[in-house]
Amino acid sequence: MSTLTKPNHIGRKISRIRELRDMKQEALAQALGTNQQAISAIENSETIDDEKLKAIAEALGVSVEGIKNFSEEAVLNIIGNTYHDSNVVNGNAYSCNFNPLDKMVELFERLVLAEKEKVEYLEKLLKGK
């Protein structure tokens, strides 16, 4: 008998997806109208009937196929290939090509100039009366 885990252990896949979604067993149990012990039993089960699997998939926000085909190795490959740089935001490389502080100074200078122009205009109006 092999000591390796079986690659198609549905319960473990459900457990990993739940953990990746940052969901506790209690939260999944509540979504399914059951208790934490039942979720624990499901996650220890090698197979699950299709109706229950469909309900679990819906509660986890994934498809049944997503659970059946879940591979932690694939998830790690996606993360490793997508988030290789600290400038990655939502899968897009983001590089700021200007200094935000310079833009703030520029904006402040424009506001000061506008205030000066407004004061000069109001002074002209008052002198004209």
PDB file of C-alpha atoms in Angstrom:
ATOM      1  CA  MET A   1       0.000   0.000   0.000  1.00  0.00           C
ATOM      2  CA  SER A   2       1.352   3.405  -0.988  1.00  0.00           C
ATOM      3  CA  THR A   3       1.903   6.170   1.550  1.00  0.00           C
ATOM      4  CA  LEU A   4       1.271   8.820  -1.097  1.00  0.00           C
ATOM      5  CA  THR A   5      -2.038  10.650  -0.938  1.00  0.00           C
ATOM      6  CA  LYS A   6      -4.456   9.804  -3.677  1.00  0.00           C
ATOM      7  CA  PRO A   7      -4.505  12.613  -6.245  1.00  0.00           C
ATOM      8  CA  ASN A   8      -8.293  12.642  -6.563  1.00  0.00           C
ATOM      9  CA  HIS A   9      -9.237  12.937  -2.878  1.00  0.00           C
ATOM     10  CA  ILE A  10     -12.251  15.252  -3.224  1.00  0.00           C
ATOM     11  CA  GLY A  11     -12.412  16.017   0.496  1.00  0.00           C
ATOM     12  CA  ARG A  12      -8.840  17.332   0.568  1.00  0.00           C
ATOM     13  CA  LYS A  13      -9.521  19.428  -2.512  1.00  0.00           C
ATOM     14  CA  ILE A  14     -12.560  20.961  -0.816  1.00  0.00           C
ATOM     15  CA  SER A  15     -10.474  21.634   2.285  1.00  0.00           C
ATOM     16  CA  ARG A  16      -7.713  23.397   0.307  1.00  0.00           C
ATOM     17  CA  ILE A  17     -10.175  25.483  -1.714  1.00  0.00           C
ATOM     18  CA  ARG A  18     -11.961  26.465   1.504  1.00  0.00           C
ATOM     19  CA  GLU A  19      -8.637  27.451   3.086  1.00  0.00           C
ATOM     20  CA  LEU A  20      -7.572  29.416   0.001  1.00  0.00           C
ATOM     21  CA  ARG A  21     -10.882  31.292   0.172  1.00  0.00           C
ATOM     22  CA  ASP A  22     -10.061  32.051   3.824  1.00  0.00           C
ATOM     23  CA  MET A  23     -13.202  30.282   5.007  1.00  0.00           C
ATOM     24  CA  LYS A  24     -13.521  28.346   8.244  1.00  0.00           C
ATOM     25  CA  GLN A  25     -15.280  24.998   8.456  1.00  0.00           C
ATOM     26  CA  GLU A  26     -17.964  26.657  10.561  1.00  0.00           C
ATOM     27  CA  ALA A  27     -18.712  29.212   7.820  1.00  0.00           C
ATOM     28  CA  LEU A  28     -18.990  26.487   5.177  1.00  0.00           C
ATOM     29  CA  ALA A  29     -21.196  24.469   7.524  1.00  0.00           C
ATOM     30  CA  GLN A  30     -23.497  27.442   8.029  1.00  0.00           C
ATOM     31  CA  ALA A  31     -23.718  28.028   4.263  1.00  0.00           C
ATOM     32  CA  LEU A  32     -24.697  24.374   3.800  1.00  0.00           C
ATOM     33  CA  GLY A  33     -27.073  24.275   6.757  1.00  0.00           C
ATOM     34  CA  THR A  34     -25.052  21.700   8.659  1.00  0.00           C
ATOM     35  CA  ASN A  35     -22.433  21.630  11.410  1.00  0.00           C
ATOM     36  CA  GLN A  36     -18.632  21.770  11.567  1.00  0.00           C
ATOM     37  CA  GLN A  37     -18.340  18.044  12.308  1.00  0.00           C
ATOM     38  CA  ALA A  38     -20.169  17.240   9.065  1.00  0.00           C
ATOM     39  CA  ILE A  39     -17.741  19.460   7.118  1.00  0.00           C
ATOM     40  CA  SER A  40     -14.817  17.729   8.793  1.00  0.00           C
ATOM     41  CA  ALA A  41     -16.244  14.368   7.743  1.00  0.00           C
ATOM     42  CA  ILE A  42     -16.742  15.615   4.170  1.00  0.00           C
ATOM     43  CA  GLU A  43     -13.154  16.873   4.007  1.00  0.00           C
ATOM     44  CA  ASN A  44     -11.922  13.474   5.164  1.00  0.00           C
ATOM     45  CA  SER A  45     -14.008  11.669   2.537  1.00  0.00           C
ATOM     46  CA  GLU A  46     -12.334  10.448  -0.615  1.00  0.00           C
ATOM     47  CA  THR A  47     -15.560  10.683  -2.609  1.00  0.00           C
ATOM     48  CA  ILE A  48     -18.701  12.786  -2.290  1.00  0.00           C
ATOM     49  CA  ASP A  49     -22.039  12.373  -4.042  1.00  0.00           C
ATOM     50  CA  ASP A  50     -22.704  14.798  -6.888  1.00  0.00           C
ATOM     51  CA  GLU A  51     -25.632  16.607  -5.229  1.00  0.00           C
ATOM     52  CA  LYS A  52     -23.623  17.391  -2.099  1.00  0.00           C
ATOM     53  CA  LEU A  53     -20.593  18.358  -4.223  1.00  0.00           C
ATOM     54  CA  LYS A  54     -22.749  20.788  -6.200  1.00  0.00           C
ATOM     55  CA  ALA A  55     -23.962  22.452  -2.983  1.00  0.00           C
ATOM     56  CA  ILE A  56     -20.407  22.688  -1.647  1.00  0.00           C
ATOM     57  CA  ALA A  57     -19.135  24.162  -4.920  1.00  0.00           C
ATOM     58  CA  GLU A  58     -21.872  26.800  -4.811  1.00  0.00           C
ATOM     59  CA  ALA A  59     -21.065  27.666  -1.186  1.00  0.00           C
ATOM     60  CA  LEU A  60     -17.360  27.986  -2.037  1.00  0.00           C
ATOM     61  CA  GLY A  61     -18.084  30.069  -5.135  1.00  0.00           C
ATOM     62  CA  VAL A  62     -16.439  27.618  -7.540  1.00  0.00           C
ATOM     63  CA  SER A  63     -17.671  25.134 -10.104  1.00  0.00           C
ATOM     64  CA  VAL A  64     -17.967  21.400  -9.511  1.00  0.00           C
ATOM     65  CA  GLU A  65     -15.334  20.941 -12.229  1.00  0.00           C
ATOM     66  CA  GLY A  66     -13.142  23.423 -10.368  1.00  0.00           C
ATOM     67  CA  ILE A  67     -13.222  21.178  -7.319  1.00  0.00           C
ATOM     68  CA  LYS A  68     -12.751  17.956  -9.278  1.00  0.00           C
ATOM     69  CA  ASN A  69      -9.827  19.368 -11.280  1.00  0.00           C
ATOM     70  CA  PHE A  70      -8.255  21.361  -8.439  1.00  0.00           C
ATOM     71  CA  SER A  71      -4.513  21.021  -8.271  1.00  0.00           C
ATOM     72  CA  GLU A  72      -2.426  22.802  -5.678  1.00  0.00           C
ATOM     73  CA  GLU A  73       0.534  22.544  -8.024  1.00  0.00           C
ATOM     74  CA  ALA A  74      -1.413  24.440 -10.710  1.00  0.00           C
ATOM     75  CA  VAL A  75      -2.361  27.152  -8.202  1.00  0.00           C
ATOM     76  CA  LEU A  76       1.270  27.549  -7.160  1.00  0.00           C
ATOM     77  CA  ASN A  77       2.346  27.704 -10.816  1.00  0.00           C
ATOM     78  CA  ILE A  78      -0.191  30.446 -11.529  1.00  0.00           C
ATOM     79  CA  ILE A  79       0.907  32.432  -8.491  1.00  0.00           C
ATOM     80  CA  GLY A  80       4.577  31.916  -9.302  1.00  0.00           C
ATOM     81  CA  ASN A  81       4.149  32.977 -12.918  1.00  0.00           C
ATOM     82  CA  THR A  82       1.899  35.949 -12.163  1.00  0.00           C
ATOM     83  CA  TYR A  83       3.336  37.523  -9.046  1.00  0.00           C
ATOM     84  CA  HIS A  84       7.045  37.555  -9.882  1.00  0.00           C
ATOM     85  CA  ASP A  85       7.453  41.292  -9.306  1.00  0.00           C
ATOM     86  CA  SER A  86       6.341  43.579  -6.506  1.00  0.00           C
ATOM     87  CA  ASN A  87       4.794  45.928  -9.101  1.00  0.00           C
ATOM     88  CA  VAL A  88       2.136  43.441 -10.174  1.00  0.00           C
ATOM     89  CA  VAL A  89      -1.389  44.630  -9.451  1.00  0.00           C
ATOM     90  CA  ASN A  90      -4.329  42.436 -10.522  1.00  0.00           C
ATOM     91  CA  GLY A  91      -2.107  40.580 -12.970  1.00  0.00           C
ATOM     92  CA  ASN A  92      -0.871  43.751 -14.672  1.00  0.00           C
ATOM     93  CA  ALA A  93       2.615  45.132 -14.270  1.00  0.00           C
ATOM     94  CA  TYR A  94       2.169  48.650 -12.916  1.00  0.00           C
ATOM     95  CA  SER A  95       5.037  51.064 -13.074  1.00  0.00           C
ATOM     96  CA  CYS A  96       4.509  54.672 -12.093  1.00  0.00           C
ATOM     97  CA  ASN A  97       6.330  56.880 -14.632  1.00  0.00           C
ATOM     98  CA  PHE A  98       6.078  60.109 -12.604  1.00  0.00           C
ATOM     99  CA  ASN A  99       6.761  61.181  -9.065  1.00  0.00           C
ATOM    100  CA  PRO A 100       3.419  61.586  -7.253  1.00  0.00           C
ATOM    101  CA  LEU A 101       4.950  64.158  -4.929  1.00  0.00           C
ATOM    102  CA  ASP A 102       5.896  66.321  -7.929  1.00  0.00           C
ATOM    103  CA  LYS A 103       2.284  66.168  -9.097  1.00  0.00           C
ATOM    104  CA  MET A 104       1.064  67.267  -5.655  1.00  0.00           C
ATOM    105  CA  VAL A 105       3.460  70.241  -5.652  1.00  0.00           C
ATOM    106  CA  GLU A 106       2.322  71.169  -9.165  1.00  0.00           C
ATOM    107  CA  LEU A 107      -1.320  71.044  -8.084  1.00  0.00           C
ATOM    108  CA  PHE A 108      -0.614  73.146  -4.987  1.00  0.00           C
ATOM    109  CA  GLU A 109       1.206  75.759  -7.073  1.00  0.00           C
ATOM    110  CA  ARG A 110      -1.735  75.944  -9.480  1.00  0.00           C
ATOM    111  CA  LEU A 111      -4.137  76.416  -6.558  1.00  0.00           C
ATOM    112  CA  VAL A 112      -1.998  79.197  -5.073  1.00  0.00           C
ATOM    113  CA  LEU A 113      -1.835  80.946  -8.464  1.00  0.00           C
ATOM    114  CA  ALA A 114      -5.610  80.687  -8.871  1.00  0.00           C
ATOM    115  CA  GLU A 115      -6.119  82.206  -5.404  1.00  0.00           C
ATOM    116  CA  LYS A 116      -3.756  85.091  -6.252  1.00  0.00           C
ATOM    117  CA  GLU A 117      -5.627  85.746  -9.487  1.00  0.00           C
ATOM    118  CA  LYS A 118      -8.940  85.684  -7.650  1.00  0.00           C
ATOM    119  CA  VAL A 119      -7.686  88.194  -5.044  1.00  0.00           C
ATOM    120  CA  GLU A 120      -6.374  90.504  -7.772  1.00  0.00           C
ATOM    121  CA  TYR A 121      -9.685  90.314  -9.624  1.00  0.00           C
ATOM    122  CA  LEU A 122     -11.679  91.088  -6.468  1.00  0.00           C
ATOM    123  CA  GLU A 123      -9.380  94.016  -5.631  1.00  0.00           C
ATOM    124  CA  LYS A 124      -9.937  95.462  -9.137  1.00  0.00           C
ATOM    125  CA  LEU A 125     -13.689  95.123  -8.663  1.00  0.00           C
ATOM    126  CA  LEU A 126     -13.591  96.891  -5.322  1.00  0.00           C
ATOM    127  CA  LYS A 127     -11.410  99.756  -6.693  1.00  0.00           C
ATOM    128  CA  GLY A 128     -13.738 100.185  -9.652  1.00  0.00           C
ATOM    129  CA  LYS A 129     -16.717 101.036  -7.383  1.00  0.00           C
TER     130      LYS A 129
END
